[in-house]
Amino acid sequence: MPTKTVRLTPQADADLAAIYRYSESVWGDSVAERYIREISNIFQVLLANPSVGKSCTFISPNLRARACGSHVIFLPANRFWYSGNSHPA
């Protein structure tokens, strides 16, 4: 069986970097690192079992989401994308 990997869009990658920078400036490096690890752990949970995310078919068919802190990770049909303040396009 092929190994599954999380592929983030360039925007999601930039969002994670911004989350880290903000968290580091407000709460310090250790909190920022822990929060990014928590988000990464949610990616792995969703990758292993997409059904643990909440159904968001009211936004888009086959879309699921999982909260992490004050952010939301969306999982649409075998892809991940992250959104801090907005819905996926």
Short mmCIF file of N, CA and C in Angstrom, two decimals, residues 33-88:
data_model
loop_
_atom_site.label_atom_id
_atom_site.label_comp_id
_atom_site.label_asym_id
_atom_site.label_seq_id
_atom_site.Cartn_x
_atom_site.Cartn_y
_atom_site.Cartn_z
N GLU A 33 5.89 26.40 18.57
CA GLU A 33 6.28 25.06 18.09
C GLU A 33 5.25 24.01 18.48
N ARG A 34 4.75 24.09 19.70
CA ARG A 34 3.74 23.13 20.16
C ARG A 34 2.45 23.24 19.33
N TYR A 35 2.04 24.46 19.03
CA TYR A 35 0.81 24.66 18.26
C TYR A 35 0.96 24.12 16.84
N ILE A 36 2.09 24.38 16.20
CA ILE A 36 2.33 23.85 14.86
C ILE A 36 2.37 22.32 14.89
N ARG A 37 2.95 21.74 15.94
CA ARG A 37 2.94 20.27 16.09
C ARG A 37 1.52 19.75 16.24
N GLU A 38 0.68 20.46 17.01
CA GLU A 38 -0.72 20.05 17.16
C GLU A 38 -1.44 20.07 15.81
N ILE A 39 -1.22 21.11 15.03
CA ILE A 39 -1.82 21.18 13.70
C ILE A 39 -1.31 20.03 12.84
N SER A 40 -0.01 19.77 12.87
CA SER A 40 0.56 18.66 12.09
C SER A 40 -0.01 17.32 12.53
N ASN A 41 -0.23 17.16 13.84
CA ASN A 41 -0.83 15.91 14.34
C ASN A 41 -2.25 15.74 13.81
N ILE A 42 -3.01 16.82 13.72
CA ILE A 42 -4.36 16.74 13.16
C ILE A 42 -4.29 16.33 11.70
N PHE A 43 -3.31 16.84 10.95
CA PHE A 43 -3.13 16.41 9.56
C PHE A 43 -2.99 14.89 9.51
N GLN A 44 -2.17 14.34 10.38
CA GLN A 44 -1.92 12.89 10.38
C GLN A 44 -3.17 12.11 10.78
N VAL A 45 -3.92 12.62 11.74
CA VAL A 45 -5.17 11.97 12.16
C VAL A 45 -6.14 11.93 10.98
N LEU A 46 -6.30 13.06 10.31
CA LEU A 46 -7.22 13.12 9.17
C LEU A 46 -6.75 12.25 8.02
N LEU A 47 -5.45 12.20 7.83
CA LEU A 47 -4.91 11.35 6.76
C LEU A 47 -5.20 9.88 7.04
N ALA A 48 -5.06 9.48 8.29
CA ALA A 48 -5.30 8.08 8.66
C ALA A 48 -6.79 7.75 8.68
N ASN A 49 -7.62 8.71 9.05
CA ASN A 49 -9.05 8.45 9.20
C ASN A 49 -9.84 9.73 8.90
N PRO A 50 -10.08 10.02 7.61
CA PRO A 50 -10.78 11.25 7.24
C PRO A 50 -12.16 11.40 7.87
N SER A 51 -12.77 10.31 8.25
CA SER A 51 -14.13 10.39 8.79
C SER A 51 -14.18 11.03 10.18
N VAL A 52 -13.05 11.26 10.82
CA VAL A 52 -13.08 11.91 12.13
C VAL A 52 -13.36 13.41 11.99
N GLY A 53 -13.21 13.94 10.79
CA GLY A 53 -13.54 15.34 10.57
C GLY A 53 -15.05 15.53 10.50
N LYS A 54 -15.49 16.73 10.79
CA LYS A 54 -16.92 17.06 10.74
C LYS A 54 -17.34 17.29 9.29
N SER A 55 -18.46 16.73 8.90
CA SER A 55 -18.98 16.92 7.55
C SER A 55 -19.32 18.39 7.33
N CYS A 56 -18.87 18.91 6.20
CA CYS A 56 -19.14 20.31 5.83
C CYS A 56 -19.76 20.37 4.44
N THR A 57 -20.69 19.46 4.18
CA THR A 57 -21.31 19.44 2.85
C THR A 57 -22.12 20.69 2.58
N PHE A 58 -22.44 21.46 3.62
CA PHE A 58 -23.14 22.72 3.41
C PHE A 58 -22.22 23.75 2.75
N ILE A 59 -20.90 23.50 2.76
CA ILE A 59 -19.94 24.36 2.08
C ILE A 59 -19.60 23.78 0.71
N SER A 60 -19.30 22.47 0.69
CA SER A 60 -18.90 21.81 -0.55
C SER A 60 -19.10 20.30 -0.38
N PRO A 61 -19.51 19.60 -1.45
CA PRO A 61 -19.68 18.15 -1.36
C PRO A 61 -18.39 17.45 -0.92
N ASN A 62 -18.49 16.44 -0.11
CA ASN A 62 -17.36 15.62 0.35
C ASN A 62 -16.33 16.38 1.19
N LEU A 63 -16.69 17.51 1.72
CA LEU A 63 -15.75 18.31 2.52
C LEU A 63 -15.91 17.96 3.99
N ARG A 64 -14.77 17.77 4.67
CA ARG A 64 -14.76 17.53 6.10
C ARG A 64 -13.81 18.54 6.74
N ALA A 65 -14.00 18.81 8.03
CA ALA A 65 -13.18 19.79 8.73
C ALA A 65 -12.87 19.32 10.14
N ARG A 66 -11.77 19.79 10.65
CA ARG A 66 -11.37 19.48 12.03
C ARG A 66 -10.76 20.73 12.64
N ALA A 67 -11.25 21.14 13.78
CA ALA A 67 -10.71 22.31 14.47
C ALA A 67 -9.42 21.96 15.18
N CYS A 68 -8.56 22.95 15.27
CA CYS A 68 -7.33 22.83 16.04
C CYS A 68 -7.05 24.21 16.62
N GLY A 69 -7.25 24.36 17.91
CA GLY A 69 -7.11 25.67 18.52
C GLY A 69 -8.12 26.63 17.91
N SER A 70 -7.65 27.76 17.42
CA SER A 70 -8.56 28.73 16.80
C SER A 70 -8.53 28.65 15.28
N HIS A 71 -8.09 27.52 14.75
CA HIS A 71 -8.00 27.33 13.31
C HIS A 71 -8.76 26.07 12.88
N VAL A 72 -8.99 25.97 11.58
CA VAL A 72 -9.73 24.84 11.03
C VAL A 72 -8.94 24.24 9.88
N ILE A 73 -8.88 22.92 9.85
CA ILE A 73 -8.24 22.19 8.76
C ILE A 73 -9.35 21.53 7.96
N PHE A 74 -9.35 21.77 6.66
CA PHE A 74 -10.35 21.19 5.77
C PHE A 74 -9.74 20.05 4.98
N LEU A 75 -10.52 18.99 4.81
CA LEU A 75 -10.09 17.82 4.04
C LEU A 75 -11.10 17.56 2.94
N PRO A 76 -10.83 18.01 1.72
CA PRO A 76 -11.75 17.71 0.61
C PRO A 76 -11.20 16.61 -0.29
N ALA A 77 -11.91 15.53 -0.43
CA ALA A 77 -11.59 14.47 -1.38
C ALA A 77 -10.10 14.22 -1.57
N ASN A 78 -9.45 13.66 -0.57
CA ASN A 78 -8.04 13.26 -0.62
C ASN A 78 -7.04 14.41 -0.68
N ARG A 79 -7.47 15.60 -0.35
CA ARG A 79 -6.53 16.72 -0.29
C ARG A 79 -6.76 17.46 1.03
N PHE A 80 -5.70 18.10 1.51
CA PHE A 80 -5.82 18.96 2.69
C PHE A 80 -5.70 20.40 2.26
N TRP A 81 -6.44 21.25 2.92
CA TRP A 81 -6.09 22.65 2.91
C TRP A 81 -6.52 23.25 4.21
N TYR A 82 -5.83 24.26 4.59
CA TYR A 82 -6.01 24.87 5.90
C TYR A 82 -6.63 26.24 5.72
N SER A 83 -7.46 26.61 6.63
CA SER A 83 -8.03 27.95 6.59
C SER A 83 -8.11 28.49 8.00
N GLY A 84 -7.53 29.64 8.22
CA GLY A 84 -7.58 30.25 9.53
C GLY A 84 -8.83 31.07 9.73
N ASN A 85 -9.24 31.81 8.70
CA ASN A 85 -10.35 32.76 8.85
C ASN A 85 -11.38 32.66 7.74
N SER A 86 -11.19 31.81 6.77
CA SER A 86 -12.10 31.79 5.63
C SER A 86 -12.42 30.37 5.21
N HIS A 87 -13.43 30.24 4.40
CA HIS A 87 -13.81 28.94 3.86
C HIS A 87 -12.99 28.64 2.62
N PRO A 88 -12.80 27.37 2.28
CA PRO A 88 -12.05 27.03 1.07
C PRO A 88 -12.78 27.51 -0.16
#
